[in-house]
């Protein structure tokens, strides 16, 4: 399973907002969403409101266009949008959705860390003493390589981990001959296996963990939990051996 790889900065909630309306572990995701929106709203001003009012007619036209073309193409996906977070081999990054979910606000908040992962939402929630301080978009295991559910904990961390099971076949000049392969796959002549980079790897079971990786907008990994690189780095620096990780459907 251990075979998955610039900066996304969506608007973050402020620490003050987190204190005034704390989100606690176990809260329903709908509440999390409402409070996140409230945090963003607190940062607004009358000037922002005026700008929003001017935007309403445009928004209505866009909504109508989406209804008309909804069966043709996702309006949030085009050849010009790219989900930043890193790739390996020659996997395409076009046609992947822009991350409008991930944020981190935990650098100045103390407390015991914990992580809750929702496979249905493809999101990870990071808490400090029950207060939500970060949310990350994810790409978990695809069908047939499903990410297991249950209660886990961080076993170890490796900033520059490389997969021993999945990666690319490359030639003598380190050029990719065949991408996204298993080490056991038939090897093209003159090539050798190169493991996929898995930066900021946080192992939670043998051959299985969280790490920075390519996020196409749907479950696509071999079972590991891929994250945008900036979120993987924040999680990585904030957890230690024993940090609890709960994975649910």
PDB file of C-alpha atoms in Angstrom:
ATOM      1  CA  UNK A   1       0.000   0.000   0.000  1.00  0.00           C
ATOM      2  CA  UNK A   2       2.911   2.363   0.549  1.00  0.00           C
ATOM      3  CA  UNK A   3       3.021   3.648  -3.010  1.00  0.00           C
ATOM      4  CA  UNK A   4       1.988   7.148  -3.551  1.00  0.00           C
ATOM      5  CA  UNK A   5       3.479  12.743  -4.410  1.00  0.00           C
ATOM      6  CA  UNK A   6       3.360  24.921  -5.076  1.00  0.00           C
ATOM      7  CA  UNK A   7       1.585  25.778  -2.387  1.00  0.00           C
ATOM      8  CA  UNK A   8      -2.158  26.118  -1.936  1.00  0.00           C
ATOM      9  CA  UNK A   9      -3.281  28.864   0.388  1.00  0.00           C
ATOM     10  CA  UNK A  10      -7.089  29.044   0.652  1.00  0.00           C
ATOM     11  CA  UNK A  11      -8.419  31.540   3.149  1.00  0.00           C
ATOM     12  CA  UNK A  12      -7.805  30.391   6.707  1.00  0.00           C
ATOM     13  CA  UNK A  13      -9.937  30.893   9.774  1.00  0.00           C
ATOM     14  CA  UNK A  14      -8.309  33.063  12.401  1.00  0.00           C
ATOM     15  CA  UNK A  15      -7.259  31.904  15.859  1.00  0.00           C
ATOM     16  CA  UNK A  16      -9.656  34.443  17.334  1.00  0.00           C
ATOM     17  CA  UNK A  17     -12.534  32.914  15.395  1.00  0.00           C
ATOM     18  CA  UNK A  18     -11.489  29.448  16.510  1.00  0.00           C
ATOM     19  CA  UNK A  19     -11.665  30.604  20.121  1.00  0.00           C
ATOM     20  CA  UNK A  20     -14.997  32.380  19.746  1.00  0.00           C
ATOM     21  CA  UNK A  21     -16.685  29.442  18.017  1.00  0.00           C
ATOM     22  CA  UNK A  22     -14.539  26.352  18.677  1.00  0.00           C
ATOM     23  CA  UNK A  23     -15.139  23.223  16.651  1.00  0.00           C
ATOM     24  CA  UNK A  24     -14.681  20.181  18.808  1.00  0.00           C
ATOM     25  CA  UNK A  25     -13.768  16.655  17.842  1.00  0.00           C
ATOM     26  CA  UNK A  26     -16.843  14.640  17.035  1.00  0.00           C
ATOM     27  CA  UNK A  27     -18.825  17.615  15.714  1.00  0.00           C
ATOM     28  CA  UNK A  28     -20.934  16.810  12.675  1.00  0.00           C
ATOM     29  CA  UNK A  29     -19.136  17.760   9.419  1.00  0.00           C
ATOM     30  CA  UNK A  30     -22.045  20.084   8.588  1.00  0.00           C
ATOM     31  CA  UNK A  31     -21.275  22.055  11.750  1.00  0.00           C
ATOM     32  CA  UNK A  32     -17.617  22.147  10.800  1.00  0.00           C
ATOM     33  CA  UNK A  33     -18.585  23.583   7.426  1.00  0.00           C
ATOM     34  CA  UNK A  34     -20.880  26.195   8.980  1.00  0.00           C
ATOM     35  CA  UNK A  35     -18.267  27.327  11.478  1.00  0.00           C
ATOM     36  CA  UNK A  36     -15.582  27.480   8.801  1.00  0.00           C
ATOM     37  CA  UNK A  37     -17.855  29.745   6.773  1.00  0.00           C
ATOM     38  CA  UNK A  38     -18.501  31.846   9.878  1.00  0.00           C
ATOM     39  CA  UNK A  39     -14.778  32.242  10.435  1.00  0.00           C
ATOM     40  CA  UNK A  40     -14.355  33.520   6.903  1.00  0.00           C
ATOM     41  CA  UNK A  41     -17.337  35.852   7.267  1.00  0.00           C
ATOM     42  CA  UNK A  42     -15.931  37.439  10.451  1.00  0.00           C
ATOM     43  CA  UNK A  43     -12.941  38.586   8.458  1.00  0.00           C
ATOM     44  CA  UNK A  44     -15.184  40.431   5.975  1.00  0.00           C
ATOM     45  CA  UNK A  45     -16.192  44.072   5.933  1.00  0.00           C
ATOM     46  CA  UNK A  46     -18.888  46.296   4.498  1.00  0.00           C
ATOM     47  CA  UNK A  47     -16.601  46.825   1.529  1.00  0.00           C
ATOM     48  CA  UNK A  48     -16.526  43.085   0.923  1.00  0.00           C
ATOM     49  CA  UNK A  49     -20.302  43.019   1.155  1.00  0.00           C
ATOM     50  CA  UNK A  50     -20.617  45.736  -1.476  1.00  0.00           C
ATOM     51  CA  UNK A  51     -18.289  43.747  -3.722  1.00  0.00           C
ATOM     52  CA  UNK A  52     -20.362  40.639  -3.162  1.00  0.00           C
ATOM     53  CA  UNK A  53     -23.571  42.509  -4.056  1.00  0.00           C
ATOM     54  CA  UNK A  54     -22.066  43.612  -7.342  1.00  0.00           C
ATOM     55  CA  UNK A  55     -21.086  39.997  -7.996  1.00  0.00           C
ATOM     56  CA  UNK A  56     -24.601  38.550  -7.547  1.00  0.00           C
ATOM     57  CA  UNK A  57     -25.820  39.111 -11.147  1.00  0.00           C
ATOM     58  CA  UNK A  58     -22.664  37.440 -12.472  1.00  0.00           C
ATOM     59  CA  UNK A  59     -23.095  34.548 -10.043  1.00  0.00           C
ATOM     60  CA  UNK A  60     -26.649  34.005 -11.291  1.00  0.00           C
ATOM     61  CA  UNK A  61     -25.441  33.785 -14.897  1.00  0.00           C
ATOM     62  CA  UNK A  62     -22.707  31.335 -13.913  1.00  0.00           C
ATOM     63  CA  UNK A  63     -25.198  29.165 -12.022  1.00  0.00           C
ATOM     64  CA  UNK A  64     -27.452  29.061 -15.073  1.00  0.00           C
ATOM     65  CA  UNK A  65     -24.530  28.077 -17.282  1.00  0.00           C
ATOM     66  CA  UNK A  66     -23.626  25.242 -14.914  1.00  0.00           C
ATOM     67  CA  UNK A  67     -27.181  23.894 -15.046  1.00  0.00           C
ATOM     68  CA  UNK A  68     -27.102  23.918 -18.837  1.00  0.00           C
ATOM     69  CA  UNK A  69     -23.658  22.334 -19.240  1.00  0.00           C
ATOM     70  CA  UNK A  70     -23.687  20.119 -16.146  1.00  0.00           C
ATOM     71  CA  UNK A  71     -23.837  16.909 -18.207  1.00  0.00           C
ATOM     72  CA  UNK A  72     -20.875  17.943 -20.323  1.00  0.00           C
ATOM     73  CA  UNK A  73     -18.081  19.064 -17.997  1.00  0.00           C
ATOM     74  CA  UNK A  74     -17.538  19.915 -14.362  1.00  0.00           C
ATOM     75  CA  UNK A  75     -17.396  23.709 -14.276  1.00  0.00           C
ATOM     76  CA  UNK A  76     -14.603  23.555 -11.685  1.00  0.00           C
ATOM     77  CA  UNK A  77     -12.359  21.445 -13.890  1.00  0.00           C
ATOM     78  CA  UNK A  78     -10.523  22.603 -16.985  1.00  0.00           C
ATOM     79  CA  UNK A  79      -7.165  22.171 -18.628  1.00  0.00           C
ATOM     80  CA  UNK A  80      -6.028  25.350 -16.893  1.00  0.00           C
ATOM     81  CA  UNK A  81      -6.770  24.236 -13.330  1.00  0.00           C
ATOM     82  CA  UNK A  82      -4.256  22.200 -11.393  1.00  0.00           C
ATOM     83  CA  UNK A  83      -4.354  20.600  -7.989  1.00  0.00           C
ATOM     84  CA  UNK A  84      -0.963  21.494  -6.581  1.00  0.00           C
ATOM     85  CA  UNK A  85       0.761  18.958  -4.384  1.00  0.00           C
ATOM     86  CA  UNK A  86       3.291  17.107  -6.467  1.00  0.00           C
ATOM     87  CA  UNK A  87       3.323  14.131  -8.800  1.00  0.00           C
ATOM     88  CA  UNK A  88       5.734  11.436  -9.799  1.00  0.00           C
ATOM     89  CA  UNK A  89       6.375   9.901 -13.194  1.00  0.00           C
ATOM     90  CA  UNK A  90       4.484  11.725 -15.917  1.00  0.00           C
ATOM     91  CA  UNK A  91       1.051  11.726 -14.350  1.00  0.00           C
ATOM     92  CA  UNK A  92      -0.998  14.679 -15.627  1.00  0.00           C
ATOM     93  CA  UNK A  93      -1.967  17.471 -13.267  1.00  0.00           C
ATOM     94  CA  UNK A  94      -4.425  19.172 -15.597  1.00  0.00           C
ATOM     95  CA  UNK A  95      -8.113  18.363 -15.116  1.00  0.00           C
ATOM     96  CA  UNK A  96      -7.571  18.005 -11.357  1.00  0.00           C
ATOM     97  CA  UNK A  97      -9.717  20.268  -9.158  1.00  0.00           C
ATOM     98  CA  UNK A  98      -8.358  23.330  -7.415  1.00  0.00           C
ATOM     99  CA  UNK A  99      -8.115  22.886  -3.642  1.00  0.00           C
ATOM    100  CA  UNK A 100     -10.607  25.207  -1.938  1.00  0.00           C
ATOM    101  CA  UNK A 101     -10.778  23.148   1.268  1.00  0.00           C
ATOM    102  CA  UNK A 102      -7.352  22.839   2.857  1.00  0.00           C
ATOM    103  CA  UNK A 103      -6.179  25.282   5.516  1.00  0.00           C
ATOM    104  CA  UNK A 104      -3.906  25.255   8.558  1.00  0.00           C
ATOM    105  CA  UNK A 105      -4.286  27.409  11.676  1.00  0.00           C
ATOM    106  CA  UNK A 106      -2.503  25.300  14.278  1.00  0.00           C
ATOM    107  CA  UNK A 107       0.931  26.849  14.708  1.00  0.00           C
ATOM    108  CA  UNK A 108      -0.038  29.005  17.692  1.00  0.00           C
ATOM    109  CA  UNK A 109      -2.529  26.707  19.396  1.00  0.00           C
ATOM    110  CA  UNK A 110      -1.289  24.182  21.936  1.00  0.00           C
ATOM    111  CA  UNK A 111      -2.840  20.941  23.089  1.00  0.00           C
ATOM    112  CA  UNK A 112      -2.829  17.235  22.369  1.00  0.00           C
ATOM    113  CA  UNK A 113      -2.979  16.498  18.613  1.00  0.00           C
ATOM    114  CA  UNK A 114      -5.366  14.059  16.982  1.00  0.00           C
ATOM    115  CA  UNK A 115      -6.470  13.351  13.418  1.00  0.00           C
ATOM    116  CA  UNK A 116      -9.875  12.314  12.100  1.00  0.00           C
ATOM    117  CA  UNK A 117     -10.207  11.153   8.473  1.00  0.00           C
ATOM    118  CA  UNK A 118     -13.478  10.847   6.550  1.00  0.00           C
ATOM    119  CA  UNK A 119     -13.236   8.631   3.474  1.00  0.00           C
ATOM    120  CA  UNK A 120     -16.638   9.768   2.220  1.00  0.00           C
ATOM    121  CA  UNK A 121     -15.629  13.431   2.400  1.00  0.00           C
ATOM    122  CA  UNK A 122     -12.012  12.789   1.327  1.00  0.00           C
ATOM    123  CA  UNK A 123     -10.900  15.120   4.109  1.00  0.00           C
ATOM    124  CA  UNK A 124      -8.659  14.988   7.158  1.00  0.00           C
ATOM    125  CA  UNK A 125      -9.396  17.060  10.263  1.00  0.00           C
ATOM    126  CA  UNK A 126      -6.582  18.010  12.629  1.00  0.00           C
ATOM    127  CA  UNK A 127      -7.428  18.819  16.256  1.00  0.00           C
ATOM    128  CA  UNK A 128      -5.534  20.156  19.233  1.00  0.00           C
ATOM    129  CA  UNK A 129      -7.230  19.197  22.499  1.00  0.00           C
ATOM    130  CA  UNK A 130     -10.495  18.808  20.587  1.00  0.00           C
ATOM    131  CA  UNK A 131     -10.297  22.169  18.776  1.00  0.00           C
ATOM    132  CA  UNK A 132     -10.212  22.012  14.985  1.00  0.00           C
ATOM    133  CA  UNK A 133      -7.094  23.772  13.662  1.00  0.00           C
ATOM    134  CA  UNK A 134      -6.758  22.378  10.132  1.00  0.00           C
ATOM    135  CA  UNK A 135      -8.571  20.615   7.306  1.00  0.00           C
ATOM    136  CA  UNK A 136      -6.908  18.840   4.389  1.00  0.00           C
ATOM    137  CA  UNK A 137      -8.295  17.571   1.121  1.00  0.00           C
ATOM    138  CA  UNK A 138      -7.268  13.947   0.438  1.00  0.00           C
ATOM    139  CA  UNK A 139      -7.008  11.170  -2.085  1.00  0.00           C
ATOM    140  CA  UNK A 140      -7.372   7.798  -0.380  1.00  0.00           C
ATOM    141  CA  UNK A 141      -7.362   4.222  -1.675  1.00  0.00           C
ATOM    142  CA  UNK A 142      -9.146   3.476  -4.925  1.00  0.00           C
ATOM    143  CA  UNK A 143     -11.545   0.576  -5.402  1.00  0.00           C
ATOM    144  CA  UNK A 144      -9.754  -2.675  -4.737  1.00  0.00           C
ATOM    145  CA  UNK A 145      -7.054  -0.854  -2.748  1.00  0.00           C
ATOM    146  CA  UNK A 146      -9.387   0.636  -0.172  1.00  0.00           C
ATOM    147  CA  UNK A 147      -7.979   2.576   2.761  1.00  0.00           C
ATOM    148  CA  UNK A 148      -8.920   0.630   5.912  1.00  0.00           C
ATOM    149  CA  UNK A 149     -11.138   2.171   8.560  1.00  0.00           C
ATOM    150  CA  UNK A 150     -10.465   1.989  12.283  1.00  0.00           C
ATOM    151  CA  UNK A 151      -8.413   3.460  15.091  1.00  0.00           C
ATOM    152  CA  UNK A 152      -4.693   3.894  14.462  1.00  0.00           C
ATOM    153  CA  UNK A 153      -1.792   5.952  15.770  1.00  0.00           C
ATOM    154  CA  UNK A 154       1.375   7.436  14.318  1.00  0.00           C
ATOM    155  CA  UNK A 155       4.096   4.763  14.399  1.00  0.00           C
ATOM    156  CA  UNK A 156       6.959   6.688  12.824  1.00  0.00           C
ATOM    157  CA  UNK A 157       7.759   9.569  10.487  1.00  0.00           C
ATOM    158  CA  UNK A 158      10.061   9.840   7.470  1.00  0.00           C
ATOM    159  CA  UNK A 159      10.433  13.217   5.750  1.00  0.00           C
ATOM    160  CA  UNK A 160      11.949  11.735   2.563  1.00  0.00           C
ATOM    161  CA  UNK A 161      10.277   8.334   2.355  1.00  0.00           C
ATOM    162  CA  UNK A 162      10.353   6.394  -0.934  1.00  0.00           C
ATOM    163  CA  UNK A 163       8.002   3.536  -1.752  1.00  0.00           C
ATOM    164  CA  UNK A 164       9.485   0.072  -2.108  1.00  0.00           C
ATOM    165  CA  UNK A 165       6.347  -1.243  -3.822  1.00  0.00           C
ATOM    166  CA  UNK A 166       5.083   1.366  -6.303  1.00  0.00           C
ATOM    167  CA  UNK A 167       6.738   3.874  -8.601  1.00  0.00           C
ATOM    168  CA  UNK A 168       8.059   4.076 -12.176  1.00  0.00           C
ATOM    169  CA  UNK A 169      10.301   2.136 -14.506  1.00  0.00           C
ATOM    170  CA  UNK A 170      13.092   4.483 -15.625  1.00  0.00           C
ATOM    171  CA  UNK A 171      16.028   4.205 -18.009  1.00  0.00           C
ATOM    172  CA  UNK A 172      19.726   4.772 -17.364  1.00  0.00           C
ATOM    173  CA  UNK A 173      19.222   8.546 -17.641  1.00  0.00           C
ATOM    174  CA  UNK A 174      16.452   8.454 -15.022  1.00  0.00           C
ATOM    175  CA  UNK A 175      13.812   9.166 -17.672  1.00  0.00           C
ATOM    176  CA  UNK A 176      10.444   7.530 -17.088  1.00  0.00           C
ATOM    177  CA  UNK A 177       9.818   4.604 -19.414  1.00  0.00           C
ATOM    178  CA  UNK A 178       6.616   3.361 -17.775  1.00  0.00           C
ATOM    179  CA  UNK A 179       4.922   5.319 -14.955  1.00  0.00           C
ATOM    180  CA  UNK A 180       2.814   4.223 -12.003  1.00  0.00           C
ATOM    181  CA  UNK A 181       3.844   0.585 -11.774  1.00  0.00           C
ATOM    182  CA  UNK A 182       4.287  -2.033  -9.072  1.00  0.00           C
ATOM    183  CA  UNK A 183       7.778  -3.365  -8.487  1.00  0.00           C
ATOM    184  CA  UNK A 184       6.490  -6.801  -9.508  1.00  0.00           C
ATOM    185  CA  UNK A 185       5.206  -5.619 -12.927  1.00  0.00           C
ATOM    186  CA  UNK A 186       7.008  -6.789 -16.104  1.00  0.00           C
ATOM    187  CA  UNK A 187       9.993  -4.495 -16.630  1.00  0.00           C
ATOM    188  CA  UNK A 188      10.678  -2.951 -20.051  1.00  0.00           C
ATOM    189  CA  UNK A 189      14.094  -3.775 -21.479  1.00  0.00           C
ATOM    190  CA  UNK A 190      16.863  -1.509 -20.239  1.00  0.00           C
ATOM    191  CA  UNK A 191      14.807  -0.037 -17.414  1.00  0.00           C
ATOM    192  CA  UNK A 192      14.846  -0.345 -13.639  1.00  0.00           C
ATOM    193  CA  UNK A 193      12.387   0.343 -10.848  1.00  0.00           C
ATOM    194  CA  UNK A 194      12.370   3.713  -9.070  1.00  0.00           C
ATOM    195  CA  UNK A 195      10.152   4.008  -6.005  1.00  0.00           C
ATOM    196  CA  UNK A 196       7.609   6.810  -5.803  1.00  0.00           C
ATOM    197  CA  UNK A 197       8.565   9.660  -3.479  1.00  0.00           C
ATOM    198  CA  UNK A 198       6.277   9.951  -0.459  1.00  0.00           C
ATOM    199  CA  UNK A 199       7.374  13.173   1.293  1.00  0.00           C
ATOM    200  CA  UNK A 200       6.381  13.776   4.924  1.00  0.00           C
ATOM    201  CA  UNK A 201       5.375  10.147   5.396  1.00  0.00           C
ATOM    202  CA  UNK A 202       3.511   9.396   8.627  1.00  0.00           C
ATOM    203  CA  UNK A 203       3.115   5.642   9.083  1.00  0.00           C
ATOM    204  CA  UNK A 204       0.013   4.441  10.913  1.00  0.00           C
ATOM    205  CA  UNK A 205       0.232   0.712  10.028  1.00  0.00           C
ATOM    206  CA  UNK A 206       2.763  -1.509   8.230  1.00  0.00           C
ATOM    207  CA  UNK A 207       3.016  -0.293   4.620  1.00  0.00           C
ATOM    208  CA  UNK A 208       0.344   2.354   5.123  1.00  0.00           C
ATOM    209  CA  UNK A 209       0.264   6.013   6.113  1.00  0.00           C
ATOM    210  CA  UNK A 210      -0.309   9.674   5.275  1.00  0.00           C
ATOM    211  CA  UNK A 211       2.016  11.594   2.944  1.00  0.00           C
ATOM    212  CA  UNK A 212       2.256  14.309   0.291  1.00  0.00           C
ATOM    213  CA  UNK A 213       1.019  13.112  -3.078  1.00  0.00           C
ATOM    214  CA  UNK A 214      -0.933  13.764  -6.250  1.00  0.00           C
ATOM    215  CA  UNK A 215      -4.635  14.483  -5.704  1.00  0.00           C
ATOM    216  CA  UNK A 216      -6.790  14.018  -8.816  1.00  0.00           C
ATOM    217  CA  UNK A 217     -10.024  14.852  -6.984  1.00  0.00           C
ATOM    218  CA  UNK A 218     -11.125  11.296  -6.152  1.00  0.00           C
ATOM    219  CA  UNK A 219      -9.791   8.181  -4.339  1.00  0.00           C
ATOM    220  CA  UNK A 220      -6.802   7.076  -6.438  1.00  0.00           C
ATOM    221  CA  UNK A 221      -4.041   5.739  -4.184  1.00  0.00           C
ATOM    222  CA  UNK A 222      -2.896   2.197  -3.482  1.00  0.00           C
ATOM    223  CA  UNK A 223      -4.337   2.554   0.031  1.00  0.00           C
ATOM    224  CA  UNK A 224      -2.231   5.343   1.507  1.00  0.00           C
ATOM    225  CA  UNK A 225      -3.673   8.763   2.314  1.00  0.00           C
ATOM    226  CA  UNK A 226      -2.371  11.435  -0.048  1.00  0.00           C
ATOM    227  CA  UNK A 227      -2.397  15.093   0.983  1.00  0.00           C
ATOM    228  CA  UNK A 228      -1.343  18.430  -0.558  1.00  0.00           C
ATOM    229  CA  UNK A 229       2.318  18.918   0.251  1.00  0.00           C
ATOM    230  CA  UNK A 230       1.866  22.003   2.441  1.00  0.00           C
ATOM    231  CA  UNK A 231      -0.755  20.194   4.527  1.00  0.00           C
ATOM    232  CA  UNK A 232       1.348  17.025   4.817  1.00  0.00           C
ATOM    233  CA  UNK A 233       4.215  19.182   6.081  1.00  0.00           C
ATOM    234  CA  UNK A 234       2.012  20.849   8.710  1.00  0.00           C
ATOM    235  CA  UNK A 235       0.600  17.516   9.892  1.00  0.00           C
ATOM    236  CA  UNK A 236       4.100  16.013   9.885  1.00  0.00           C
ATOM    237  CA  UNK A 237       5.614  18.676  12.133  1.00  0.00           C
ATOM    238  CA  UNK A 238       2.633  18.566  14.515  1.00  0.00           C
ATOM    239  CA  UNK A 239       2.353  14.837  15.233  1.00  0.00           C
ATOM    240  CA  UNK A 240       4.563  12.463  17.143  1.00  0.00           C
ATOM    241  CA  UNK A 241       4.664   8.760  17.861  1.00  0.00           C
ATOM    242  CA  UNK A 242       1.356   7.759  19.415  1.00  0.00           C
ATOM    243  CA  UNK A 243      -0.787  10.587  17.950  1.00  0.00           C
ATOM    244  CA  UNK A 244      -4.247   9.003  17.454  1.00  0.00           C
ATOM    245  CA  UNK A 245      -5.668   8.718  13.925  1.00  0.00           C
ATOM    246  CA  UNK A 246      -9.296   7.684  13.388  1.00  0.00           C
ATOM    247  CA  UNK A 247     -10.507   6.695   9.903  1.00  0.00           C
ATOM    248  CA  UNK A 248     -14.234   6.417   9.222  1.00  0.00           C
ATOM    249  CA  UNK A 249     -16.483   5.994   6.214  1.00  0.00           C
TER     250      UNK A 249
END
